[in-house]
XYZ file of N, CA and C in Angstrom:
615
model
N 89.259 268.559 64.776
C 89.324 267.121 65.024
C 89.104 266.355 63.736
N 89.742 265.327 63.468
C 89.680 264.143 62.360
C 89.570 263.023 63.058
N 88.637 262.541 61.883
C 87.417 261.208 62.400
C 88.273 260.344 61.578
N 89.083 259.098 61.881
C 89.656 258.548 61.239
C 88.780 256.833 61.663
N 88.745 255.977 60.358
C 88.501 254.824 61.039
C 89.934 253.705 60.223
N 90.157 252.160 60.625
C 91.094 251.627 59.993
C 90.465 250.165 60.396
N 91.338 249.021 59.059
C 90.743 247.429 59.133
C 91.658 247.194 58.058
N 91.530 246.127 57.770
C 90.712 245.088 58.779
C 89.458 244.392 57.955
N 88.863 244.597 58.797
C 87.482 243.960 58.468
C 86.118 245.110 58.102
N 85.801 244.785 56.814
C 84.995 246.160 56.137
C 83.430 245.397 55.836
N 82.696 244.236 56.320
C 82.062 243.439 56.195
C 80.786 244.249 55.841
N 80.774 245.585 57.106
C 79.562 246.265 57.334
C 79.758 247.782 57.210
N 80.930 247.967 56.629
C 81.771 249.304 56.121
C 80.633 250.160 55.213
N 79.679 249.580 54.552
C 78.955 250.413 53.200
C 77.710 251.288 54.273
N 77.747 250.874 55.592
C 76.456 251.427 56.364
C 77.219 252.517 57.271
N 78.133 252.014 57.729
C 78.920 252.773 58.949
C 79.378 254.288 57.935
N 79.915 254.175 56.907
C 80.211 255.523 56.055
C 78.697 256.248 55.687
N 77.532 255.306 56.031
C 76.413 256.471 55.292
C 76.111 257.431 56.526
N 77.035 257.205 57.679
C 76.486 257.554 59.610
C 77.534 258.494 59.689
N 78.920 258.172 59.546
C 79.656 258.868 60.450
C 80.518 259.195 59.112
N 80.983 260.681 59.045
C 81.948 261.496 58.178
C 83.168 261.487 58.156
N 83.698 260.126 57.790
C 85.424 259.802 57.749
C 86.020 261.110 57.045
N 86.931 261.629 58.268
C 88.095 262.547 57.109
C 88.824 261.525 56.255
N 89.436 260.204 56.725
C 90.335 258.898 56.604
C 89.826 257.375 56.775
N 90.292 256.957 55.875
C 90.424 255.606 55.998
C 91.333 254.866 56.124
N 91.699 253.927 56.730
C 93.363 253.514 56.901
C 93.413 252.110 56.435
N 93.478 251.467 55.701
C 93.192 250.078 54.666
C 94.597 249.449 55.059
N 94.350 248.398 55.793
C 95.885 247.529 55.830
C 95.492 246.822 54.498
N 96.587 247.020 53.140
C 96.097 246.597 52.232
C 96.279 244.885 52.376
N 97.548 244.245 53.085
C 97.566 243.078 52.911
C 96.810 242.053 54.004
N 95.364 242.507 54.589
C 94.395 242.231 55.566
C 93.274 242.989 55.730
N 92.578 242.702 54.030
C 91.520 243.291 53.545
C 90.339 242.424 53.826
N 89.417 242.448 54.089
C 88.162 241.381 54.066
C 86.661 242.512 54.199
N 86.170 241.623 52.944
C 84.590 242.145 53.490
C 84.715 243.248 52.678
N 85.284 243.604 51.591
C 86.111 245.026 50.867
C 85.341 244.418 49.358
N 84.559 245.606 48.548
C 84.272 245.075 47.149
C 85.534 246.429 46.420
N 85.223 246.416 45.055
C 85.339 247.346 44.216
C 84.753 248.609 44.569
N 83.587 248.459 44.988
C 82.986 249.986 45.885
C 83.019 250.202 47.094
N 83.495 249.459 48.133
C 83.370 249.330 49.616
C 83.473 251.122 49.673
N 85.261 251.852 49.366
C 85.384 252.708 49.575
C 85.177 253.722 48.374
N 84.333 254.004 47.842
C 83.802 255.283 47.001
C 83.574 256.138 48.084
N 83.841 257.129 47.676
C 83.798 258.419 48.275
C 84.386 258.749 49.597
N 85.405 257.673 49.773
C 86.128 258.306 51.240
C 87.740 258.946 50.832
N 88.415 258.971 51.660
C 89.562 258.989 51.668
C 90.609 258.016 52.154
N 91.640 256.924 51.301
C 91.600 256.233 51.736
C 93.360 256.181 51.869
N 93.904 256.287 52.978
C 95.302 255.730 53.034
C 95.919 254.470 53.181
N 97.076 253.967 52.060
C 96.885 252.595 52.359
C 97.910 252.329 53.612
N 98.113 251.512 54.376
C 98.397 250.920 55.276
C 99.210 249.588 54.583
N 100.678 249.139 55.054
C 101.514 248.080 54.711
C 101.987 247.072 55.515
N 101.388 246.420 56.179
C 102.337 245.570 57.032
C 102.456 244.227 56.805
N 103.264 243.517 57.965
C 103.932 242.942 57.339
C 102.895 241.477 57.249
N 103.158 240.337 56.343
C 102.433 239.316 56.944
C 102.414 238.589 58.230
N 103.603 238.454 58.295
C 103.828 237.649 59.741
C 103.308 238.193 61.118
N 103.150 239.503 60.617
C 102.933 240.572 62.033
C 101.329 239.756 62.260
N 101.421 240.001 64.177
C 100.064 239.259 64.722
C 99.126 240.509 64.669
N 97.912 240.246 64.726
C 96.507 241.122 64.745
C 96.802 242.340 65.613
N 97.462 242.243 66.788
C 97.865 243.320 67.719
C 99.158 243.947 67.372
N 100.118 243.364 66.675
C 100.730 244.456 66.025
C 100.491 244.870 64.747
N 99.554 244.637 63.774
C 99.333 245.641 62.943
C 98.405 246.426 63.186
N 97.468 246.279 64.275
C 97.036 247.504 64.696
C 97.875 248.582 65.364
N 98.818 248.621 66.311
C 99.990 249.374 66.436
C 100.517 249.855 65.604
N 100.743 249.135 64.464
C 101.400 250.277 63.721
C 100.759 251.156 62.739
N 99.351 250.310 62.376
C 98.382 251.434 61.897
C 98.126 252.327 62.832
N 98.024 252.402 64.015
C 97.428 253.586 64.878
C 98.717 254.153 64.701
N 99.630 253.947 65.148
C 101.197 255.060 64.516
C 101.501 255.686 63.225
N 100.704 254.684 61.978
C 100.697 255.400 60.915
C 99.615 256.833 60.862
N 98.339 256.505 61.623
C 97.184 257.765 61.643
C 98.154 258.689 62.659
N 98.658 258.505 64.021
C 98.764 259.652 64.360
C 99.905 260.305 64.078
N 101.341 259.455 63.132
C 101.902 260.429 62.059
C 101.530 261.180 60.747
N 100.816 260.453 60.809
C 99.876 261.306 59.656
C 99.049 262.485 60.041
N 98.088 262.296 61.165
C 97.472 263.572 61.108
C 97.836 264.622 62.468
N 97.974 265.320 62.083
C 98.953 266.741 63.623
C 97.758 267.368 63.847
N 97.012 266.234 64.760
C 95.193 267.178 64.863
C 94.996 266.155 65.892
N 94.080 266.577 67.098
C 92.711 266.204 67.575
C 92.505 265.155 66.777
N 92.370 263.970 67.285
C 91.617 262.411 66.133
C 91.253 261.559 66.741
N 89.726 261.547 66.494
C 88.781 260.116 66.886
C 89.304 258.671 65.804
N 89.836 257.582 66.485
C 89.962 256.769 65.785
C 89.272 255.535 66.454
N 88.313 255.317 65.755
C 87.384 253.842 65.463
C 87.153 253.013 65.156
N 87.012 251.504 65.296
C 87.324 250.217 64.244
C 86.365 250.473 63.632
N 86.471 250.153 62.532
C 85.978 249.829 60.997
C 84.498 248.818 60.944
N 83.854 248.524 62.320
C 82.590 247.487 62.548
C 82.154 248.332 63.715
N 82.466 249.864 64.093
C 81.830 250.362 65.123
C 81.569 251.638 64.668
N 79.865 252.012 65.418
C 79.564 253.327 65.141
C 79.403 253.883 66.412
N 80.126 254.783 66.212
C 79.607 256.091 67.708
C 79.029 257.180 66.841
N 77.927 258.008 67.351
C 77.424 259.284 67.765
C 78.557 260.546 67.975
N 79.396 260.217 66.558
C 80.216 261.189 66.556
C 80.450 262.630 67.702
N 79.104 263.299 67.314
C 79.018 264.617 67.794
C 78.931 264.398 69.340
N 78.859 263.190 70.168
C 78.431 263.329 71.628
C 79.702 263.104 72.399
N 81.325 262.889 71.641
C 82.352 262.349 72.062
C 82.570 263.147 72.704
N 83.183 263.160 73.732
C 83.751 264.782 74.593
C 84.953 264.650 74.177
N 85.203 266.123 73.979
C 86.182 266.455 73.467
C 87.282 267.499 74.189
N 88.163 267.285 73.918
C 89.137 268.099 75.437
C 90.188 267.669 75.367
N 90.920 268.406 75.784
C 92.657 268.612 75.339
C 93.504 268.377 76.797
N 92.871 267.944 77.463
C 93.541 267.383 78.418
C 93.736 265.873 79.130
N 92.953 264.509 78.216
C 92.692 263.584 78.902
C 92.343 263.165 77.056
N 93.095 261.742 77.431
C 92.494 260.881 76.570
C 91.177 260.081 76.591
N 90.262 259.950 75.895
C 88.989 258.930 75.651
C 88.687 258.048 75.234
N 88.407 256.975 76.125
C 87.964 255.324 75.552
C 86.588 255.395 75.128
N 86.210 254.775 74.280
C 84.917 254.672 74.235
C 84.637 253.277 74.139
N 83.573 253.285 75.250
C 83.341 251.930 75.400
C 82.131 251.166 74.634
N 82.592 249.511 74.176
C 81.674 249.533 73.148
C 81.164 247.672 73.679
N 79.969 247.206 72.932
C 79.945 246.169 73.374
C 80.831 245.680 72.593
N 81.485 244.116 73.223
C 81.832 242.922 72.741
C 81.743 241.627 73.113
N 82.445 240.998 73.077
C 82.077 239.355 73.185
C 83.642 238.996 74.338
N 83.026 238.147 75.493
C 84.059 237.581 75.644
C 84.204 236.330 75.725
N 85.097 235.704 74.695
C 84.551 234.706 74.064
C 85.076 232.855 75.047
N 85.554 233.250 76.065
C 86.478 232.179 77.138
C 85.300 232.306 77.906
N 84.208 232.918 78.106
C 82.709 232.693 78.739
C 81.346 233.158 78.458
N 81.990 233.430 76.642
C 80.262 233.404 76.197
C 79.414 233.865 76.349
N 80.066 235.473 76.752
C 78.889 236.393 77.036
C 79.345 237.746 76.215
N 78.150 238.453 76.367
C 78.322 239.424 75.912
C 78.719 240.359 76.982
N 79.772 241.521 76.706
C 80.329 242.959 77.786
C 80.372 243.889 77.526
N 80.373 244.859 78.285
C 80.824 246.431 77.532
C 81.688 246.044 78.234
N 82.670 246.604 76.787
C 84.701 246.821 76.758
C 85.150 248.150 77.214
N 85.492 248.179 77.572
C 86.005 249.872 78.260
C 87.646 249.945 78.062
N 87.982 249.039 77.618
C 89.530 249.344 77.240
C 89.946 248.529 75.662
N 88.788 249.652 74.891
C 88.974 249.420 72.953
C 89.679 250.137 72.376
N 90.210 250.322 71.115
C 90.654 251.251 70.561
C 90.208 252.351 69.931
N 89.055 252.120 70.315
C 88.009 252.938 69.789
C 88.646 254.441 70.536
N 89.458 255.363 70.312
C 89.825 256.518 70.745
C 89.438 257.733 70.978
N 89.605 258.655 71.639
C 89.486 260.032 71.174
C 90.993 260.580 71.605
N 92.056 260.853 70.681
C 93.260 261.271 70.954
C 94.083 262.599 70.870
N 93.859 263.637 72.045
C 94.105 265.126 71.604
C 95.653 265.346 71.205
N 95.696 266.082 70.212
C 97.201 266.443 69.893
C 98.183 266.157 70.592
N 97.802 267.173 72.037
C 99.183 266.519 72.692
C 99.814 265.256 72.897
N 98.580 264.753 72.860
C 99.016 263.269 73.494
C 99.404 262.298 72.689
N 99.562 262.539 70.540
C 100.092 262.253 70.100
C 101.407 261.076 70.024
N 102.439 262.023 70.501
C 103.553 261.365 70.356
C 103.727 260.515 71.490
N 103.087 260.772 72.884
C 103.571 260.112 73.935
C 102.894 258.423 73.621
N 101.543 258.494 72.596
C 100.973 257.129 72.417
C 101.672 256.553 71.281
N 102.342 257.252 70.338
C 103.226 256.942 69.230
C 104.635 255.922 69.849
N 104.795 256.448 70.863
C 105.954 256.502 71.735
C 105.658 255.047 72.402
N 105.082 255.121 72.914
C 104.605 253.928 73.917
C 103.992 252.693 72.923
N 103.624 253.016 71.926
C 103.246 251.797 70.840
C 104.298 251.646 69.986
N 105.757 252.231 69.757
C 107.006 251.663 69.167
C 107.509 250.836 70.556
N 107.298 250.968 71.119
C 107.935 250.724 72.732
C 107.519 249.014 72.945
N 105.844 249.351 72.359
C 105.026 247.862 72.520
C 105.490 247.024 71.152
N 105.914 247.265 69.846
C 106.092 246.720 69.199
C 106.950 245.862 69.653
N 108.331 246.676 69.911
C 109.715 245.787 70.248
C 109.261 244.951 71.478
N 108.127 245.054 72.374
C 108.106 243.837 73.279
C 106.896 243.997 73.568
N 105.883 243.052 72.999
C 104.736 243.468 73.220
C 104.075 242.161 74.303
N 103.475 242.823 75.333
C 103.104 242.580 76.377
C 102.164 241.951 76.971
N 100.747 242.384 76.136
C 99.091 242.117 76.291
C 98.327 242.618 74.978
N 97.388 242.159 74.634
C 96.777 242.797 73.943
C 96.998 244.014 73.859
N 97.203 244.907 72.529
C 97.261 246.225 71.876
C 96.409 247.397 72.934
N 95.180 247.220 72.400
C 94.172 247.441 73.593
C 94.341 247.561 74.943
N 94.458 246.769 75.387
C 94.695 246.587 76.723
C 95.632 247.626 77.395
N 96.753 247.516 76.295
C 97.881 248.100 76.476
C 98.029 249.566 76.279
N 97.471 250.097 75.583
C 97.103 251.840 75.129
C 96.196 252.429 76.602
N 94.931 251.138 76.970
C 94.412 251.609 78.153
C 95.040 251.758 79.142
N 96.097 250.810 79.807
C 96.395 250.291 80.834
C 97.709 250.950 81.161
N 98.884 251.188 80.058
C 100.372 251.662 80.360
C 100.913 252.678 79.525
N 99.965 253.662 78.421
C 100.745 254.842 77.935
C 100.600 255.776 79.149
N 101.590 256.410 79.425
C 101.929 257.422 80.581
C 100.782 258.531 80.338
N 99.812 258.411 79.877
C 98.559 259.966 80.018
C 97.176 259.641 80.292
N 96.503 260.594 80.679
C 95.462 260.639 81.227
C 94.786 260.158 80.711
N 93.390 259.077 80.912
C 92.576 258.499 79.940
C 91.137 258.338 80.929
N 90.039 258.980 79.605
C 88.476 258.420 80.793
C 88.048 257.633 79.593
N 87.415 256.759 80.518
C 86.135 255.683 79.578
C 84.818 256.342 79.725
N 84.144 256.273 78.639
C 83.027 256.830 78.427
C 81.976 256.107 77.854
N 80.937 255.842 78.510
C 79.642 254.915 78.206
C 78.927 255.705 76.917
N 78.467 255.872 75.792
C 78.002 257.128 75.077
C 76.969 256.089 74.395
N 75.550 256.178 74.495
C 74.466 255.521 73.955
C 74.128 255.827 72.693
N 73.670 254.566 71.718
C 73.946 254.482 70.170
C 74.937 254.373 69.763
N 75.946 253.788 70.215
C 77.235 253.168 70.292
C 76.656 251.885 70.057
N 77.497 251.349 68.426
C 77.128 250.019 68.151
C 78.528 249.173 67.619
N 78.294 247.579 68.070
C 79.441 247.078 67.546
C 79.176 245.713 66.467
N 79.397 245.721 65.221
C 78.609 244.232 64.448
C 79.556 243.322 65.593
N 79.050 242.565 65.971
C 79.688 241.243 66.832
C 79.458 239.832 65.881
N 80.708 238.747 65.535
C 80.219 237.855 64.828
C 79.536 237.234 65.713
N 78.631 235.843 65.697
C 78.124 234.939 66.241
C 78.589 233.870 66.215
N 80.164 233.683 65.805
C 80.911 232.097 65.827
C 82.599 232.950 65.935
N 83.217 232.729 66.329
C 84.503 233.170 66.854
C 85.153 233.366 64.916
N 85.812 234.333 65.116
C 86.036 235.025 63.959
C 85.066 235.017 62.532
N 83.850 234.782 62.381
C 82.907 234.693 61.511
C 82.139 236.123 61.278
N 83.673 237.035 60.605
C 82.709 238.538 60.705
C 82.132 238.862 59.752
N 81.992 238.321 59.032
C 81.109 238.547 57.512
C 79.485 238.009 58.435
N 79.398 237.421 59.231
C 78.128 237.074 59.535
C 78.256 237.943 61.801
N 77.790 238.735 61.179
C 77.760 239.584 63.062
C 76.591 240.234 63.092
N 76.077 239.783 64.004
C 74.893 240.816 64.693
C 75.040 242.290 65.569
N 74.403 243.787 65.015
C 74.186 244.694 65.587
C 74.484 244.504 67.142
N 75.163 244.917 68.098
C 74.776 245.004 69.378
C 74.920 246.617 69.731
N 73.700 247.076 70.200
C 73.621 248.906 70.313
C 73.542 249.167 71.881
N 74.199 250.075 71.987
C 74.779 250.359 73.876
C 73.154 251.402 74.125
N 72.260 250.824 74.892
C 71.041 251.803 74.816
C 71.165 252.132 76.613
N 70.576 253.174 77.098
C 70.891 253.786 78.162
C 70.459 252.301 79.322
N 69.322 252.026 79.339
C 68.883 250.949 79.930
C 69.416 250.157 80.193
N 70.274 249.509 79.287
C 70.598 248.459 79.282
C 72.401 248.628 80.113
N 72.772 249.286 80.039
C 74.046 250.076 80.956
C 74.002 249.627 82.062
N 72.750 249.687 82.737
C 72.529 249.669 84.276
C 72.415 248.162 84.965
N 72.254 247.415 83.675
C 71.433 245.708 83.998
C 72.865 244.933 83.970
N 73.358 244.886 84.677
C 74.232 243.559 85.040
C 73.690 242.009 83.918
N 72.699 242.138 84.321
C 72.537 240.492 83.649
C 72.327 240.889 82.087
N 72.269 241.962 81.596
C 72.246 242.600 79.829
C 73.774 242.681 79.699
N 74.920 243.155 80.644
C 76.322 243.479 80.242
C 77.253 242.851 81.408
N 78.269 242.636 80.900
C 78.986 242.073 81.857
C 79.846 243.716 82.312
N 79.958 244.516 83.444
C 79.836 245.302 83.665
C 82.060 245.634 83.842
N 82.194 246.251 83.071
C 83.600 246.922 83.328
C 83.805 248.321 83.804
N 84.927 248.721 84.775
C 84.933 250.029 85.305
C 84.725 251.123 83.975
N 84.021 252.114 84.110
C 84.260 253.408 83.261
C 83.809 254.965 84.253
N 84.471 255.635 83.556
C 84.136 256.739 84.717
C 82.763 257.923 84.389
N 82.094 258.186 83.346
C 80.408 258.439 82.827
C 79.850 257.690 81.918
N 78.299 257.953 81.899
C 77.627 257.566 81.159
C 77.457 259.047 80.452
N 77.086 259.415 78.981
C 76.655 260.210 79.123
C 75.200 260.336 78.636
N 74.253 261.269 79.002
C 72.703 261.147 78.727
C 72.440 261.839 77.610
């Protein structure tokens, strides 16, 4: 398996690389932010090209098409402001994995666990059929990126609650240079009035 992450937005990038062991980095070079001269020392970094005009949801499409032509492997792919507990992802060659993370929803000002992020776990096979279905979304894209990988690639997919799962969240609608920690702790899973509660199918302990 390859741990790939991609952005975007690298605000909080110098902490998330001291946690989790990028094989890859996927740098849309022309939608860099939050990036110094050292952001990326010591990773591996592929650059990523798109276009300007392209909206936020399609250059993530086509970066996720650039990682899974690129790598012919098992690949966790993660935004670039989220940490998972690498080692607790389940892993399995028959079903794709959401991992669900907090976020903001920002039309009522609360905080949720998201259960349909891009936050991935994507087994080989299932490769081309999401490659497939995100050229598909380019030429007519539908709903959010997201939404859309959860909701209409033709393969199997579980959401997975996995604790120490963190997301920087800004505190003013696109203000990500300034985001607060929000960490998925077992407790807090269960409290309705802590998360705004979306279907997923485990927690794991």
């Amino acid at each position: 398996m390859k741990v790939v992450t991609f952005g975007g937005h690298f605000y909080h990038f110098d902490e998330l690389k001291k946690l989790i062991k990028y094989d890859y980095v996927f740098v849309d070079v022309k939608h860099v932010y939050g990036a110094d001269e050292h952001t990326f020392d010591g990773v591996n970094v592929v650059e990523v090209v798109t276009d300007e005009n392209d909206s936020k949801d399609i250059r993530i499409a086509k970066t996720i098409i650039r990682i899974l032509n690129e790598i012919n492997d098992d690949v966790l792919i993660l935004d670039s402001d989220v940490y998972v507990p690498v080692d607790l992802v389940p892993k399995t060659s028959d079903t794709i994995i959401t991992i669900c993370i907090p976020a903001v929803d920002w039309n009522r000002h609360t905080y949720i666990l998201y259960c349909h992020s891009t936050n991935m776990y994507i087994p080989r096979r299932y490769r081309m059929t999401t490659i497939t279905s995100l050229e598909l979304y380019i030429k007519r894209p539908s709903a959010h990126v997201d939404t859309f990988l959860n909701m209409s690639i033709p393969s199997p997919i579980k959401r997975v609650v996995i604790p120490g799962t963190f997301h920087y969240l800004p505190l003013k609608y696109g203000d990500y240079a300034n985001a607060k920690k929000w960490i998925i702790q077992k407790g807090h899973i269960l409290n309705v009035a802590e998360y705004a509660m979306l279907p997923y199918d485990y927690v794991l302990h």
